[in-house]
Coordinates of N, CA, C and O in Angstrom, one line a residue:
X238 N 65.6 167.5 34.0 CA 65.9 167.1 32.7 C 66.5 168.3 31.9 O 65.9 169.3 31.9
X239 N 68.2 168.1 31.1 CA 68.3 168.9 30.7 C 68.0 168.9 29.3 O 68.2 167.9 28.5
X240 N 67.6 170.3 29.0 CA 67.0 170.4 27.1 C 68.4 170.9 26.8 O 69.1 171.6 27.6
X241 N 68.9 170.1 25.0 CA 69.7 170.7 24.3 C 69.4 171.1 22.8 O 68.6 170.4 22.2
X242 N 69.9 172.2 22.2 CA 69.4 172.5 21.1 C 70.8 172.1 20.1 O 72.0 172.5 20.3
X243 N 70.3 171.4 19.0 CA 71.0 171.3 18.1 C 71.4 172.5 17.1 O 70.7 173.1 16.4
X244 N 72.8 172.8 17.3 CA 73.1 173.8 16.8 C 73.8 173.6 15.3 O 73.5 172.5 14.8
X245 N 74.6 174.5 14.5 CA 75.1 174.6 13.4 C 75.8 173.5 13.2 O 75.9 172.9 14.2
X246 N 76.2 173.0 12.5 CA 77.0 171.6 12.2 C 76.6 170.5 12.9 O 77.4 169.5 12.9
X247 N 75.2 170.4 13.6 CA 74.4 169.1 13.8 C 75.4 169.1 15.6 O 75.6 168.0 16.1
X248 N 75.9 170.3 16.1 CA 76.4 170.9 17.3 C 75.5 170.8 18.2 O 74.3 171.1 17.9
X249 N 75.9 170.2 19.8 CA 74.8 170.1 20.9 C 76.3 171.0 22.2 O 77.6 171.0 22.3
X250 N 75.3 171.5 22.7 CA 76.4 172.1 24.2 C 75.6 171.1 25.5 O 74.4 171.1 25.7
X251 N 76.2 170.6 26.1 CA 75.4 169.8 27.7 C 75.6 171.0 28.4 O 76.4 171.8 28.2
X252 N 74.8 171.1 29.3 CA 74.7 172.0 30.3 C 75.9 171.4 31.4 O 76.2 170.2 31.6
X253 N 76.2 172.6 32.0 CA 77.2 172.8 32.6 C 77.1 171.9 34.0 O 78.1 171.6 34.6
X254 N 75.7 171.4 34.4 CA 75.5 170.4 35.6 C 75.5 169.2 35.3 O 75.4 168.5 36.3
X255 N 75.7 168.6 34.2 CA 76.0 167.4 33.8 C 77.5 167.3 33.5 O 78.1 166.2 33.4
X256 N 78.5 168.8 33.3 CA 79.4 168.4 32.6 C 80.2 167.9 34.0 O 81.0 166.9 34.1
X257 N 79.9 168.8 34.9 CA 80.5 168.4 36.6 C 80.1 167.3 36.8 O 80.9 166.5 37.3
X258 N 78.8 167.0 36.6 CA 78.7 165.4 37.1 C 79.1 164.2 36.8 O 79.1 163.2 37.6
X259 N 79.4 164.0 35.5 CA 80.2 163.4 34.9 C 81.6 163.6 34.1 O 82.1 163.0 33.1
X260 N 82.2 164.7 35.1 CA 83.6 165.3 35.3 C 83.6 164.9 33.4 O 84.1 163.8 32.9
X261 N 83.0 165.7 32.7 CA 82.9 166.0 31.2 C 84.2 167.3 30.6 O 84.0 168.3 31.3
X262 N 85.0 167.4 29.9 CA 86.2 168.6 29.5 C 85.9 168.8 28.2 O 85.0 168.1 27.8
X263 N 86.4 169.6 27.5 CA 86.4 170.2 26.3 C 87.6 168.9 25.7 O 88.7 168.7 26.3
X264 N 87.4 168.2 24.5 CA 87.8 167.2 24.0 C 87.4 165.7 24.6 O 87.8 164.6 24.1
X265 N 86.6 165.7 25.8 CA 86.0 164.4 26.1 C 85.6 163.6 24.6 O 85.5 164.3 23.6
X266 N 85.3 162.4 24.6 CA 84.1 161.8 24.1 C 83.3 160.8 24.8 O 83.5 160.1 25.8
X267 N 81.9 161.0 23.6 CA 81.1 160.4 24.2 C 80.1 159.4 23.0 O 79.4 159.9 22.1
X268 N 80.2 158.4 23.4 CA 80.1 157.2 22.5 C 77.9 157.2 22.4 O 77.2 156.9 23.4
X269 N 77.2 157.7 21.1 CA 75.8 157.7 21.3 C 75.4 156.4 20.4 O 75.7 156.2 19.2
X270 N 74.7 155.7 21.1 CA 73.4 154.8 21.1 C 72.2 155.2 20.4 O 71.5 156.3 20.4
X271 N 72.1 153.9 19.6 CA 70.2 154.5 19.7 C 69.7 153.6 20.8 O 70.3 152.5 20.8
X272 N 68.7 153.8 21.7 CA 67.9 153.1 22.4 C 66.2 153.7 22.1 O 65.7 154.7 21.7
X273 N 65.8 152.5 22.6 CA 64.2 152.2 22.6 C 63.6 153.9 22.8 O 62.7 154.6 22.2
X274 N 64.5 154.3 23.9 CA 63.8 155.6 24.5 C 64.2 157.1 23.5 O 63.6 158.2 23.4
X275 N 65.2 156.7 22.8 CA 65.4 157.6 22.0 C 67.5 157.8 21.6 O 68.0 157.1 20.8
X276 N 68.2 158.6 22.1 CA 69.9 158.5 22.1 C 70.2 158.3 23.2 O 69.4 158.7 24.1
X277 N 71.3 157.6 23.5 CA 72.1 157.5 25.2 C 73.4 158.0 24.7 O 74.0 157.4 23.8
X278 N 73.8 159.2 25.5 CA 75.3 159.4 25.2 C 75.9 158.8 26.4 O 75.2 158.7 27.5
X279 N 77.4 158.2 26.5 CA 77.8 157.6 27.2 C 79.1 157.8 27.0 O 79.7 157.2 26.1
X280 N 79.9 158.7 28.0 CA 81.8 158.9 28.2 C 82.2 157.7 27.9 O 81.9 156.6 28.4
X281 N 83.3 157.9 26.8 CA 84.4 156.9 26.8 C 85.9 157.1 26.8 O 86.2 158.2 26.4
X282 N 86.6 156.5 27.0 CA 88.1 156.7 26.7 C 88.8 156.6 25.5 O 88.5 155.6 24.9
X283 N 89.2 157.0 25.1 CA 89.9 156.6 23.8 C 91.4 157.1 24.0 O 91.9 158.2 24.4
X284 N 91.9 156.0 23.8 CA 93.5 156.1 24.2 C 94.1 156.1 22.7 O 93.7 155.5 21.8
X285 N 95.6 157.1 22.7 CA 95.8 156.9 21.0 C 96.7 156.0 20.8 O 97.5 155.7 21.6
X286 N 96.6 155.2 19.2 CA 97.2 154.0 19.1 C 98.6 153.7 19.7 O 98.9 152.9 20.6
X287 N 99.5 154.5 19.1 CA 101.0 154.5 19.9 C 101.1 154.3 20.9 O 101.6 153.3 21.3
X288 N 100.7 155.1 21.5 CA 100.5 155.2 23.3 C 99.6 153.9 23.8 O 99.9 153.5 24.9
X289 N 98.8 153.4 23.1 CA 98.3 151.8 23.7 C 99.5 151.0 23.3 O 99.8 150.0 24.0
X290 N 100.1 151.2 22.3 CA 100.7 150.0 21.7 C 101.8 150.0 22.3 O 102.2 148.8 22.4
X291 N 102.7 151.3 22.8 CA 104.1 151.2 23.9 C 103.7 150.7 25.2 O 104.5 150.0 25.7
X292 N 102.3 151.0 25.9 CA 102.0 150.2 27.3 C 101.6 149.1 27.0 O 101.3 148.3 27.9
X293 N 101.4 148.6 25.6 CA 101.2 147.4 25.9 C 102.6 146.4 25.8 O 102.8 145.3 26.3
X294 N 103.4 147.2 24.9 CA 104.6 146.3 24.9 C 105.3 145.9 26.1 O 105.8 144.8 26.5
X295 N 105.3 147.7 27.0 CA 105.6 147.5 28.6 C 105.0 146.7 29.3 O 105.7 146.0 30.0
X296 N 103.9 146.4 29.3 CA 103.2 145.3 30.0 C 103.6 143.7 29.5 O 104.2 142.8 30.1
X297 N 103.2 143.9 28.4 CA 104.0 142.3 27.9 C 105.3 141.5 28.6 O 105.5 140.5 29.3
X298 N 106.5 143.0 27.7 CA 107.4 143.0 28.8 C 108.1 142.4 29.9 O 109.1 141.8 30.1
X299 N 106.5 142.8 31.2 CA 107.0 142.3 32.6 C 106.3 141.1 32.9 O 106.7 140.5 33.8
X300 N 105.2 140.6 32.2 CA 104.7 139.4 32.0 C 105.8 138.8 31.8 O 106.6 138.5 32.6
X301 N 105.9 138.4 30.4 CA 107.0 137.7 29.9 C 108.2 137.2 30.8 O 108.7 136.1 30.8
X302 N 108.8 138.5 31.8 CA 110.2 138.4 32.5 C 109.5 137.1 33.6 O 110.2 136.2 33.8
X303 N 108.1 137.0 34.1 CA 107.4 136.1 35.3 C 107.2 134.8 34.7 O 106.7 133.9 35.3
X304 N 107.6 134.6 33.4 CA 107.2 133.4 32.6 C 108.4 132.4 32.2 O 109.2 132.9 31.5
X305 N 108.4 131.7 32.4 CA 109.2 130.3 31.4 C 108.9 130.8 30.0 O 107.9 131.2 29.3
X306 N 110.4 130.4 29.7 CA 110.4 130.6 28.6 C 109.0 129.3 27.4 O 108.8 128.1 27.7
X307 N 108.5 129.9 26.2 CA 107.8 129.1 25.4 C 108.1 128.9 24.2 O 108.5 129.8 23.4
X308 N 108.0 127.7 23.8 CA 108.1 127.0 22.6 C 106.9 126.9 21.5 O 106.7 126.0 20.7
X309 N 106.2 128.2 21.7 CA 105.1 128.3 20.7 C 105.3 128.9 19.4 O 106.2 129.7 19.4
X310 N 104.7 128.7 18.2 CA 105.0 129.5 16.8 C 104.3 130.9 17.0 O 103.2 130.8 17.5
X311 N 104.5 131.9 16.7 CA 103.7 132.8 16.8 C 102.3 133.1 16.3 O 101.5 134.0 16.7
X312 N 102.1 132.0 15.4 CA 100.6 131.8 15.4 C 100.0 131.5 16.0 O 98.8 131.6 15.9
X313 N 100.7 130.8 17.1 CA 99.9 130.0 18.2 C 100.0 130.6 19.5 O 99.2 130.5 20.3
X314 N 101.3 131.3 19.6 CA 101.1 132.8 20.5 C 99.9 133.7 20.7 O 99.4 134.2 21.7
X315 N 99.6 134.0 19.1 CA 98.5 135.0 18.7 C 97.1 134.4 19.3 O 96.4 135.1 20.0
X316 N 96.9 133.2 18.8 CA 95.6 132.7 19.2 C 95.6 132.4 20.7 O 94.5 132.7 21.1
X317 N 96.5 131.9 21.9 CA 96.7 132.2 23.0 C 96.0 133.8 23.4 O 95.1 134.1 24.1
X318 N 96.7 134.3 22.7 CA 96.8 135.5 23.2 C 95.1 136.3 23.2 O 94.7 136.9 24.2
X319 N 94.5 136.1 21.9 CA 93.2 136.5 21.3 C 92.2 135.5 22.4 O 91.3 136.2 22.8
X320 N 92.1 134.4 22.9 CA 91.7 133.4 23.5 C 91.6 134.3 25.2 O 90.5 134.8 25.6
X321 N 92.7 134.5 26.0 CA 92.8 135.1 26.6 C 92.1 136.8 27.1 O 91.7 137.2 28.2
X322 N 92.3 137.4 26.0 CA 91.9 138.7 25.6 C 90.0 138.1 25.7 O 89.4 138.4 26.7
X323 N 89.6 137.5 24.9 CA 88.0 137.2 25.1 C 87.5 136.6 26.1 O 86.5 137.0 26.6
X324 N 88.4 135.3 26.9 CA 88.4 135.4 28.5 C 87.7 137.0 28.9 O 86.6 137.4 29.1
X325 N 88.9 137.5 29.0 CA 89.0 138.7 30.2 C 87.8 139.5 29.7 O 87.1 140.1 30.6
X326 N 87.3 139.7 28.5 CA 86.2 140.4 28.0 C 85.1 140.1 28.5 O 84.2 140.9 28.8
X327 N 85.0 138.7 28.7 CA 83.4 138.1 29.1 C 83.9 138.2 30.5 O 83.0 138.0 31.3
X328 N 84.5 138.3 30.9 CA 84.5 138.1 32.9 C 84.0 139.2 33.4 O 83.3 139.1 34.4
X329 N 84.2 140.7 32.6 CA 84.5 141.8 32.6 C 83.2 142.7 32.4 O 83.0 143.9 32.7
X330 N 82.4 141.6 31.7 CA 81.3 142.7 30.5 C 80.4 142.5 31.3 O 79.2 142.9 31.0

């Protein structure tokens, strides 16, 4: 079990056997929980908005070219689309 001490600015360092084991870098993050047993830190991704928002246009994109063309309003696009997206969430989670 490794001990961390809270340092100046509410600052923690992970020991260096966890940072390998969980291939951890300087600017990682890591998303903390409260749980029953006390904090859970847990690695996450954070991708920046631009950069999600051009791969997702690319992705759309090549979707779209595999598609018939549609006759929907864009509100009804949107809700397709949101409908979809919570699909793939619950398949997923």
């Amino acid at each position: 079990m490794a001990l961390l001490k809270i340092l100046r600015s509410a600052q923690i360092t992970l020991p260096a056997e966890l940072r390998k084991q969980f291939n951890l870098a300087e600017g990682d993050y890591l998303e903390a929980q409260p749980v029953k047993e006390g904090i859970l830190l847990k690695p996450v991704s954070v991708v920046e908005r631009q950069q999600a928002g051009k791969a997702l246009l690319k992705l759309l994109a090549r979707v779209h070219a595999k598609q018939p063309p549609r006759k929907l309003t864009p509100r009804k696009q949107e809700e397709e689309i949101a409908r979809e997206v919570k699909a793939f969430r619950k398949q997923h989670a």
